[in-house]
PDB file of C-alpha atoms and ligand atoms in Angstrom:
ATOM      1  CA  UNK A   1      34.565  15.713  29.518  1.00 97.00           C
ATOM      2  CA  UNK A   2      32.984  18.011  31.665  1.00 97.00           C
ATOM      3  CA  UNK A   3      33.346  18.523  35.339  1.00 98.00           C
ATOM      4  CA  UNK A   4      31.089  20.698  37.785  1.00 98.00           C
ATOM      5  CA  UNK A   5      32.417  21.020  41.406  1.00 98.00           C
ATOM      6  CA  UNK A   6      29.882  22.353  44.316  1.00 98.00           C
ATOM      7  CA  UNK A   7      31.972  23.901  46.847  1.00 98.00           C
ATOM      8  CA  UNK A   8      31.599  26.574  49.835  1.00 96.00           C
ATOM      9  CA  UNK A   9      35.572  27.084  48.968  1.00 97.00           C
ATOM     10  CA  UNK A  10      35.668  27.689  45.355  1.00 98.00           C
ATOM     11  CA  UNK A  11      39.260  29.770  45.554  1.00 98.00           C
ATOM     12  CA  UNK A  12      40.936  26.606  46.632  1.00 98.00           C
ATOM     13  CA  UNK A  13      40.365  25.413  43.524  1.00 98.00           C
ATOM     14  CA  UNK A  14      42.149  28.227  41.537  1.00 98.00           C
ATOM     15  CA  UNK A  15      45.987  26.566  41.788  1.00 97.00           C
ATOM     16  CA  UNK A  16      44.934  23.179  41.031  1.00 97.00           C
ATOM     17  CA  UNK A  17      43.181  24.152  38.265  1.00 97.00           C
ATOM     18  CA  UNK A  18      45.019  27.008  36.575  1.00 96.00           C
ATOM     19  CA  UNK A  19      48.575  24.448  36.523  1.00 95.00           C
ATOM     20  CA  UNK A  20      50.244  21.875  35.086  1.00 95.00           C
ATOM     21  CA  UNK A  21      48.675  19.133  33.026  1.00 96.00           C
ATOM     22  CA  UNK A  22      45.172  20.567  34.214  1.00 97.00           C
ATOM     23  CA  UNK A  23      45.471  23.634  32.897  1.00 97.00           C
ATOM     24  CA  UNK A  24      46.836  22.012  29.839  1.00 97.00           C
ATOM     25  CA  UNK A  25      43.760  19.428  29.577  1.00 97.00           C
ATOM     26  CA  UNK A  26      41.580  22.287  29.902  1.00 98.00           C
ATOM     27  CA  UNK A  27      43.515  24.625  27.148  1.00 98.00           C
ATOM     28  CA  UNK A  28      43.832  21.838  24.368  1.00 97.00           C
ATOM     29  CA  UNK A  29      39.757  21.509  25.365  1.00 98.00           C
ATOM     30  CA  UNK A  30      40.004  17.751  26.452  1.00 97.00           C
ATOM     31  CA  UNK A  31      38.242  18.635  29.955  1.00 98.00           C
ATOM     32  CA  UNK A  32      36.193  21.680  31.101  1.00 98.00           C
ATOM     33  CA  UNK A  33      35.634  22.754  34.751  1.00 98.00           C
ATOM     34  CA  UNK A  34      33.546  24.530  36.325  1.00 98.00           C
ATOM     35  CA  UNK A  35      33.461  25.711  39.816  1.00 98.00           C
ATOM     36  CA  UNK A  36      30.502  26.635  41.919  1.00 98.00           C
ATOM     37  CA  UNK A  37      29.903  28.382  45.052  1.00 98.00           C
ATOM     38  CA  UNK A  38      27.086  26.625  46.789  1.00 97.00           C
ATOM     39  CA  UNK A  39      26.562  30.087  48.764  1.00 97.00           C
ATOM     40  CA  UNK A  40      25.163  31.404  45.253  1.00 98.00           C
ATOM     41  CA  UNK A  41      22.369  28.779  45.497  1.00 98.00           C
ATOM     42  CA  UNK A  42      21.211  29.518  48.886  1.00 97.00           C
ATOM     43  CA  UNK A  43      17.514  31.712  48.976  1.00 95.00           C
ATOM     44  CA  UNK A  44      18.086  33.048  52.294  1.00 94.00           C
ATOM     45  CA  UNK A  45      19.364  36.683  52.825  1.00 96.00           C
ATOM     46  CA  UNK A  46      22.020  35.228  55.416  1.00 96.00           C
ATOM     47  CA  UNK A  47      23.167  32.970  52.440  1.00 97.00           C
ATOM     48  CA  UNK A  48      23.447  29.757  54.719  1.00 97.00           C
ATOM     49  CA  UNK A  49      25.296  26.784  53.756  1.00 96.00           C
ATOM     50  CA  UNK A  50      25.057  24.568  57.123  1.00 96.00           C
ATOM     51  CA  UNK A  51      22.543  24.687  60.106  1.00 96.00           C
ATOM     52  CA  UNK A  52      22.091  22.723  63.400  1.00 96.00           C
ATOM     53  CA  UNK A  53      21.818  18.767  62.980  1.00 96.00           C
ATOM     54  CA  UNK A  54      18.214  17.705  64.009  1.00 97.00           C
ATOM     55  CA  UNK A  55      18.323  15.283  67.236  1.00 97.00           C
ATOM     56  CA  UNK A  56      21.149  17.693  68.704  1.00 96.00           C
ATOM     57  CA  UNK A  57      24.927  17.136  68.962  1.00 93.00           C
ATOM     58  CA  UNK A  58      27.694  19.229  68.193  1.00 92.00           C
ATOM     59  CA  UNK A  59      28.823  20.528  65.107  1.00 92.00           C
ATOM     60  CA  UNK A  60      26.661  21.642  61.647  1.00 95.00           C
ATOM     61  CA  UNK A  61      25.472  19.844  59.055  1.00 96.00           C
ATOM     62  CA  UNK A  62      25.311  21.120  55.453  1.00 97.00           C
ATOM     63  CA  UNK A  63      22.500  21.946  54.199  1.00 97.00           C
ATOM     64  CA  UNK A  64      20.715  20.404  51.561  1.00 98.00           C
ATOM     65  CA  UNK A  65      18.870  23.402  49.798  1.00 97.00           C
ATOM     66  CA  UNK A  66      21.784  24.963  48.076  1.00 98.00           C
ATOM     67  CA  UNK A  67      23.307  21.774  46.830  1.00 98.00           C
ATOM     68  CA  UNK A  68      19.929  20.517  45.268  1.00 98.00           C
ATOM     69  CA  UNK A  69      19.745  23.765  43.382  1.00 98.00           C
ATOM     70  CA  UNK A  70      22.980  23.495  41.978  1.00 97.00           C
ATOM     71  CA  UNK A  71      22.524  20.139  40.473  1.00 97.00           C
ATOM     72  CA  UNK A  72      19.338  21.670  39.317  1.00 97.00           C
ATOM     73  CA  UNK A  73      20.642  24.236  37.383  1.00 96.00           C
ATOM     74  CA  UNK A  74      23.683  22.196  35.778  1.00 96.00           C
ATOM     75  CA  UNK A  75      21.390  19.300  34.917  1.00 93.00           C
ATOM     76  CA  UNK A  76      19.083  21.364  33.110  1.00 92.00           C
ATOM     77  CA  UNK A  77      21.844  22.248  30.351  1.00 86.00           C
ATOM     78  CA  UNK A  78      23.824  18.680  30.541  1.00 86.00           C
ATOM     79  CA  UNK A  79      21.112  15.955  31.709  1.00 86.00           C
ATOM     80  CA  UNK A  80      23.481  13.153  31.794  1.00 89.00           C
ATOM     81  CA  UNK A  81      26.419  14.298  34.655  1.00 96.00           C
ATOM     82  CA  UNK A  82      27.210  11.379  37.142  1.00 97.00           C
ATOM     83  CA  UNK A  83      26.959  12.393  40.553  1.00 98.00           C
ATOM     84  CA  UNK A  84      29.919  12.022  43.015  1.00 98.00           C
ATOM     85  CA  UNK A  85      30.142  12.573  46.832  1.00 98.00           C
ATOM     86  CA  UNK A  86      33.143  13.100  48.460  1.00 98.00           C
ATOM     87  CA  UNK A  87      33.071  11.496  51.838  1.00 97.00           C
ATOM     88  CA  UNK A  88      35.158   9.420  54.236  1.00 96.00           C
ATOM     89  CA  UNK A  89      32.289   6.748  54.384  1.00 95.00           C
ATOM     90  CA  UNK A  90      32.644   6.678  50.275  1.00 97.00           C
ATOM     91  CA  UNK A  91      34.719   3.524  48.583  1.00 98.00           C
ATOM     92  CA  UNK A  92      38.154   4.049  48.606  1.00 98.00           C
ATOM     93  CA  UNK A  93      39.614   5.430  45.138  1.00 98.00           C
ATOM     94  CA  UNK A  94      41.975   3.196  43.338  1.00 96.00           C
ATOM     95  CA  UNK A  95      43.219   3.321  39.821  1.00 95.00           C
ATOM     96  CA  UNK A  96      40.414   0.969  38.369  1.00 95.00           C
ATOM     97  CA  UNK A  97      38.130   3.958  39.239  1.00 97.00           C
ATOM     98  CA  UNK A  98      39.829   6.400  38.185  1.00 97.00           C
ATOM     99  CA  UNK A  99      40.095   4.950  34.754  1.00 96.00           C
ATOM    100  CA  UNK A 100      36.156   4.046  34.610  1.00 97.00           C
ATOM    101  CA  UNK A 101      35.172   7.796  35.499  1.00 98.00           C
ATOM    102  CA  UNK A 102      37.597   9.268  32.965  1.00 97.00           C
ATOM    103  CA  UNK A 103      35.653   7.500  30.259  1.00 97.00           C
ATOM    104  CA  UNK A 104      32.749   9.335  30.980  1.00 97.00           C
ATOM    105  CA  UNK A 105      31.408  12.911  29.898  1.00 97.00           C
ATOM    106  CA  UNK A 106      30.318  14.671  32.501  1.00 98.00           C
ATOM    107  CA  UNK A 107      30.928  14.438  36.372  1.00 98.00           C
ATOM    108  CA  UNK A 108      29.198  16.594  39.055  1.00 98.00           C
ATOM    109  CA  UNK A 109      31.339  16.525  42.262  1.00 98.00           C
ATOM    110  CA  UNK A 110      30.121  17.525  45.602  1.00 98.00           C
ATOM    111  CA  UNK A 111      32.723  18.638  48.635  1.00 98.00           C
ATOM    112  CA  UNK A 112      31.010  17.961  51.803  1.00 92.00           C
ATOM    113  CA  UNK A 113      31.841  19.785  54.957  1.00 86.00           C
ATOM    114  CA  UNK A 114      31.507  20.464  58.901  1.00 75.00           C
ATOM    115  CA  UNK A 115      30.643  17.253  60.896  1.00 81.00           C
ATOM    116  CA  UNK A 116      28.530  16.065  57.446  1.00 91.00           C
ATOM    117  CA  UNK A 117      25.716  16.313  54.753  1.00 96.00           C
ATOM    118  CA  UNK A 118      22.153  16.264  54.989  1.00 97.00           C
ATOM    119  CA  UNK A 119      21.621  12.704  54.017  1.00 97.00           C
ATOM    120  CA  UNK A 120      18.782  13.287  51.589  1.00 98.00           C
ATOM    121  CA  UNK A 121      22.081  14.669  49.253  1.00 98.00           C
ATOM    122  CA  UNK A 122      23.275  11.157  49.509  1.00 97.00           C
ATOM    123  CA  UNK A 123      19.858   9.341  48.943  1.00 97.00           C
ATOM    124  CA  UNK A 124      18.799  11.201  46.258  1.00 97.00           C
ATOM    125  CA  UNK A 125      21.730  13.195  44.479  1.00 97.00           C
ATOM    126  CA  UNK A 126      24.567  10.836  44.713  1.00 97.00           C
ATOM    127  CA  UNK A 127      25.377   8.085  42.057  1.00 97.00           C
ATOM    128  CA  UNK A 128      28.670   7.140  43.933  1.00 98.00           C
ATOM    129  CA  UNK A 129      30.500   8.101  46.926  1.00 98.00           C
ATOM    130  CA  UNK A 130      34.305   8.063  47.003  1.00 98.00           C
ATOM    131  CA  UNK A 131      36.861   8.567  49.436  1.00 98.00           C
ATOM    132  CA  UNK A 132      40.235   9.338  49.274  1.00 98.00           C
ATOM    133  CA  UNK A 133      41.677   7.242  52.071  1.00 98.00           C
ATOM    134  CA  UNK A 134      41.357   6.115  55.741  1.00 97.00           C
ATOM    135  CA  UNK A 135      41.438   9.543  57.355  1.00 96.00           C
ATOM    136  CA  UNK A 136      39.519  12.517  57.973  1.00 95.00           C
ATOM    137  CA  UNK A 137      40.102  15.858  55.898  1.00 97.00           C
ATOM    138  CA  UNK A 138      38.215  18.922  56.856  1.00 95.00           C
ATOM    139  CA  UNK A 139      36.448  18.978  53.760  1.00 96.00           C
ATOM    140  CA  UNK A 140      36.192  17.209  50.367  1.00 98.00           C
ATOM    141  CA  UNK A 141      37.854  20.080  48.251  1.00 98.00           C
ATOM    142  CA  UNK A 142      41.376  18.481  48.700  1.00 98.00           C
ATOM    143  CA  UNK A 143      39.622  14.906  47.791  1.00 98.00           C
ATOM    144  CA  UNK A 144      37.907  16.379  44.722  1.00 98.00           C
ATOM    145  CA  UNK A 145      41.110  17.676  43.263  1.00 98.00           C
ATOM    146  CA  UNK A 146      42.993  14.104  43.955  1.00 98.00           C
ATOM    147  CA  UNK A 147      40.029  12.750  41.927  1.00 98.00           C
ATOM    148  CA  UNK A 148      40.081  15.232  39.372  1.00 98.00           C
ATOM    149  CA  UNK A 149      44.325  14.810  38.829  1.00 98.00           C
ATOM    150  CA  UNK A 150      43.741  11.358  38.626  1.00 98.00           C
ATOM    151  CA  UNK A 151      40.931  11.155  36.030  1.00 98.00           C
ATOM    152  CA  UNK A 152      42.054  14.070  33.818  1.00 98.00           C
ATOM    153  CA  UNK A 153      45.453  12.542  33.113  1.00 97.00           C
ATOM    154  CA  UNK A 154      43.729   9.345  31.853  1.00 96.00           C
ATOM    155  CA  UNK A 155      41.760  11.096  28.955  1.00 96.00           C
ATOM    156  CA  UNK A 156      43.506  10.330  26.071  1.00 95.00           C
ATOM    157  CA  UNK A 157      45.553  13.067  24.847  1.00 95.00           C
ATOM    158  CA  UNK A 158      45.975  14.484  27.492  1.00 96.00           C
ATOM    159  CA  UNK A 159      49.442  13.347  28.314  1.00 93.00           C
ATOM    160  CA  UNK A 160      52.014  14.005  25.895  1.00 80.00           C
ATOM    161  CA  UNK A 161      53.729  10.258  25.931  1.00 68.00           C
ATOM    162  CA  UNK A 162      51.246   7.208  25.291  1.00 66.00           C
ATOM    163  CA  UNK A 163      53.882   4.857  27.119  1.00 61.00           C
ATOM    164  CA  UNK A 164      53.881   6.667  30.329  1.00 68.00           C
ATOM    165  CA  UNK A 165      50.538   5.556  30.980  1.00 73.00           C
ATOM    166  CA  UNK A 166      51.393   1.861  30.335  1.00 71.00           C
ATOM    167  CA  UNK A 167      54.395   1.206  32.482  1.00 69.00           C
ATOM    168  CA  UNK A 168      53.544   3.179  35.185  1.00 80.00           C
ATOM    169  CA  UNK A 169      52.944   2.592  39.206  1.00 79.00           C
ATOM    170  CA  UNK A 170      49.169   0.330  39.628  1.00 83.00           C
ATOM    171  CA  UNK A 171      49.119  -0.597  35.880  1.00 77.00           C
ATOM    172  CA  UNK A 172      49.123  -4.459  35.557  1.00 82.00           C
ATOM    173  CA  UNK A 173      49.053  -4.449  39.257  1.00 88.00           C
ATOM    174  CA  UNK A 174      52.766  -3.407  39.604  1.00 94.00           C
ATOM    175  CA  UNK A 175      54.652  -0.834  41.363  1.00 95.00           C
ATOM    176  CA  UNK A 176      56.856   1.186  39.132  1.00 94.00           C
ATOM    177  CA  UNK A 177      60.384  -0.040  38.284  1.00 96.00           C
ATOM    178  CA  UNK A 178      63.297   2.853  39.638  1.00 97.00           C
ATOM    179  CA  UNK A 179      64.074   5.572  37.392  1.00 97.00           C
ATOM    180  CA  UNK A 180      67.508   7.200  37.106  1.00 98.00           C
ATOM    181  CA  UNK A 181      68.809  10.087  34.642  1.00 98.00           C
ATOM    182  CA  UNK A 182      72.129  11.779  34.100  1.00 97.00           C
ATOM    183  CA  UNK A 183      74.912  11.774  35.425  1.00 98.00           C
ATOM    184  CA  UNK A 184      75.560   8.211  35.650  1.00 97.00           C
ATOM    185  CA  UNK A 185      77.564   8.406  38.845  1.00 98.00           C
ATOM    186  CA  UNK A 186      76.193  10.775  41.239  1.00 98.00           C
ATOM    187  CA  UNK A 187      78.250  11.019  44.575  1.00 98.00           C
ATOM    188  CA  UNK A 188      79.596   7.696  44.276  1.00 98.00           C
ATOM    189  CA  UNK A 189      76.576   5.851  43.160  1.00 98.00           C
ATOM    190  CA  UNK A 190      76.250   4.171  39.808  1.00 98.00           C
ATOM    191  CA  UNK A 191      73.240   3.715  37.729  1.00 98.00           C
ATOM    192  CA  UNK A 192      72.732   0.020  37.087  1.00 98.00           C
ATOM    193  CA  UNK A 193      74.727  -1.199  33.985  1.00 98.00           C
ATOM    194  CA  UNK A 194      72.391  -2.721  32.254  1.00 98.00           C
ATOM    195  CA  UNK A 195      70.539   0.643  31.907  1.00 98.00           C
ATOM    196  CA  UNK A 196      73.541   1.916  29.679  1.00 98.00           C
ATOM    197  CA  UNK A 197      73.690  -1.335  28.017  1.00 98.00           C
ATOM    198  CA  UNK A 198      71.727  -0.312  25.076  1.00 97.00           C
ATOM    199  CA  UNK A 199      70.132  -3.999  24.936  1.00 98.00           C
ATOM    200  CA  UNK A 200      66.091  -2.864  24.852  1.00 98.00           C
ATOM    201  CA  UNK A 201      65.033  -6.684  25.857  1.00 98.00           C
ATOM    202  CA  UNK A 202      67.244  -6.414  28.378  1.00 98.00           C
ATOM    203  CA  UNK A 203      66.026  -3.577  29.974  1.00 98.00           C
ATOM    204  CA  UNK A 204      62.832  -4.560  30.150  1.00 97.00           C
ATOM    205  CA  UNK A 205      63.093  -7.796  31.434  1.00 98.00           C
ATOM    206  CA  UNK A 206      65.008  -6.115  34.251  1.00 98.00           C
ATOM    207  CA  UNK A 207      62.553  -3.373  34.952  1.00 97.00           C
ATOM    208  CA  UNK A 208      59.773  -6.019  34.693  1.00 96.00           C
ATOM    209  CA  UNK A 209      61.372  -7.892  37.386  1.00 97.00           C
ATOM    210  CA  UNK A 210      62.259  -4.744  39.561  1.00 98.00           C
ATOM    211  CA  UNK A 211      58.612  -3.820  39.341  1.00 96.00           C
ATOM    212  CA  UNK A 212      57.579  -7.066  40.661  1.00 96.00           C
ATOM    213  CA  UNK A 213      60.466  -7.194  43.289  1.00 98.00           C
ATOM    214  CA  UNK A 214      59.096  -3.781  44.364  1.00 97.00           C
ATOM    215  CA  UNK A 215      55.510  -4.812  44.275  1.00 97.00           C
ATOM    216  CA  UNK A 216      56.441  -7.744  46.296  1.00 97.00           C
ATOM    217  CA  UNK A 217      58.420  -6.041  49.244  1.00 98.00           C
ATOM    218  CA  UNK A 218      56.028  -3.151  49.641  1.00 98.00           C
ATOM    219  CA  UNK A 219      52.328  -4.015  48.359  1.00 97.00           C
ATOM    220  CA  UNK A 220      52.098  -7.815  48.453  1.00 97.00           C
ATOM    221  CA  UNK A 221      48.422  -6.780  48.567  1.00 95.00           C
ATOM    222  CA  UNK A 222      48.344  -6.159  44.988  1.00 93.00           C
ATOM    223  CA  UNK A 223      50.075  -9.568  43.552  1.00 93.00           C
ATOM    224  CA  UNK A 224      47.251 -11.364  45.412  1.00 88.00           C
ATOM    225  CA  UNK A 225      44.628  -9.188  42.822  1.00 80.00           C
TER     226      UNK A 225
HETATM  227  N1  LIG B 301      35.949  14.305  53.296  1.00 82.20           N
HETATM  228  C1  LIG B 301      36.981  14.553  54.628  1.00 82.20           C
HETATM  229  N2  LIG B 301      37.756  13.300  54.601  1.00 82.20           N
HETATM  230  C2  LIG B 301      37.660  12.814  53.312  1.00 82.20           C
HETATM  231  C3  LIG B 301      38.161  11.728  52.280  1.00 82.20           C
HETATM  232  N3  LIG B 301      39.014  10.690  53.340  1.00 82.20           N
HETATM  233  N4  LIG B 301      37.775  11.235  51.278  1.00 82.20           N
HETATM  234  C4  LIG B 301      37.091  11.798  51.097  1.00 82.20           C
HETATM  235  N5  LIG B 301      36.255  12.884  51.256  1.00 82.20           N
HETATM  236  C5  LIG B 301      36.181  13.553  52.460  1.00 82.20           C
END
């Protein structure tokens, strides 16, 4: 998979892309990630990425020109990209969407900013608009990182243990069962005995029951789906 990111804050991505599983996925050749500074695609001498809104009002609007220029430059080399705009107005991200996107070969992520982005970017370029939740952040950079993390870990071969994907939260619309590790007794708190029994059928049944109970208590909406 290839991911291109358009942003006015490219440095924000360094720590996230150069650590942990996302770093390893790139080293293994599972994903190639390119960060583009929108300012490099401006044509004026002040390298302006925003301007005042037509019709007046407070705040600034991101100019369409650098975004169109950058997308066109990427598309000249790679034609099949799906373009995603990160915006609080988009469809809320969930595991199902992450899974679908993880099967695509090329994504271009556009990070919005300021009061908004020129509507022509949305109309003409965006194939999909994604929000990471019903709250407003200062820009689309953190949402883009969240989306990349959610997608990259689903690319086959990125996570070592295939089973860890099968039993995690939201798989089959259930939250995850509780986990324990050594020691079996910690500050007078015991690990549930069944987990020490070695009976794998019973353990699996216990875990499924715990996952169901937890989902019913915390996220009954998931069970209805
Ligand atoms: N930009 C600002 N807030 C956002 C959100 N919640 N999701 C996606 N992009 C955003």
